[in-house]
GROMACS .gro file of C-alpha atoms in nm:
model
   41
    1MET     CA    1   0.716   4.156   2.063
    2LYS     CA    2   0.765   3.930   1.810
    3ALA     CA    3   0.690   3.610   2.025
    4GLY     CA    4   0.386   3.765   2.121
    5LEU     CA    5   0.272   3.856   1.776
    6PHE     CA    6   0.376   3.479   1.680
    7SER     CA    7   0.183   3.341   1.946
    8GLY     CA    8  -0.137   3.553   1.835
    9ASP     CA    9  -0.133   3.453   1.483
   10ARG     CA   10  -0.074   3.106   1.558
   11ALA     CA   11  -0.401   3.128   1.759
   12GLU     CA   12  -0.601   3.308   1.497
   13GLY     CA   13  -0.426   3.175   1.190
   14PRO     CA   14  -0.625   2.874   1.108
   15GLN     CA   15  -0.967   3.051   1.132
   16ALA     CA   16  -0.841   3.345   0.935
   17ILE     CA   17  -0.686   3.077   0.663
   18ALA     CA   18  -1.022   2.887   0.659
   19LYS     CA   19  -1.218   3.189   0.615
   20PHE     CA   20  -1.002   3.314   0.336
   21ASN     CA   21  -1.025   2.965   0.161
   22ARG     CA   22  -1.394   2.969   0.188
   23THR     CA   23  -1.439   3.322   0.039
   24HIS     CA   24  -1.163   3.256  -0.235
   25PHE     CA   25  -1.312   2.920  -0.338
   26TYR     CA   26  -1.668   3.092  -0.349
   27SER     CA   27  -1.545   3.354  -0.567
   28LEU     CA   28  -1.351   3.116  -0.787
   29GLN     CA   29  -1.696   2.929  -0.823
   30GLN     CA   30  -1.863   3.255  -0.903
   31PHE     CA   31  -1.619   3.339  -1.165
   32SER     CA   32  -1.641   2.982  -1.338
   33ALA     CA   33  -2.010   2.998  -1.338
   34SER     CA   34  -2.040   3.334  -1.512
   35ARG     CA   35  -1.791   3.222  -1.754
   36PRO     CA   36  -1.864   2.867  -1.879
   37TYR     CA   37  -1.655   2.885  -2.190
   38PHE     CA   38  -1.352   2.979  -1.964
   39SER     CA   39  -1.356   2.593  -1.827
   40ARG     CA   40  -1.353   2.444  -2.174
   41PRO     CA   41  -1.013   2.305  -2.291
   0.00000   0.00000   0.00000
């Protein structure tokens, strides 16, 4: 069971991670854009 689960995660992992990264980066950009003063030192 664990071996099959691991192989499944390994096959789908990269795509899921890439999708998460794009979504997280987009939300981060939106957060920064809505709060310009937050980027100031």
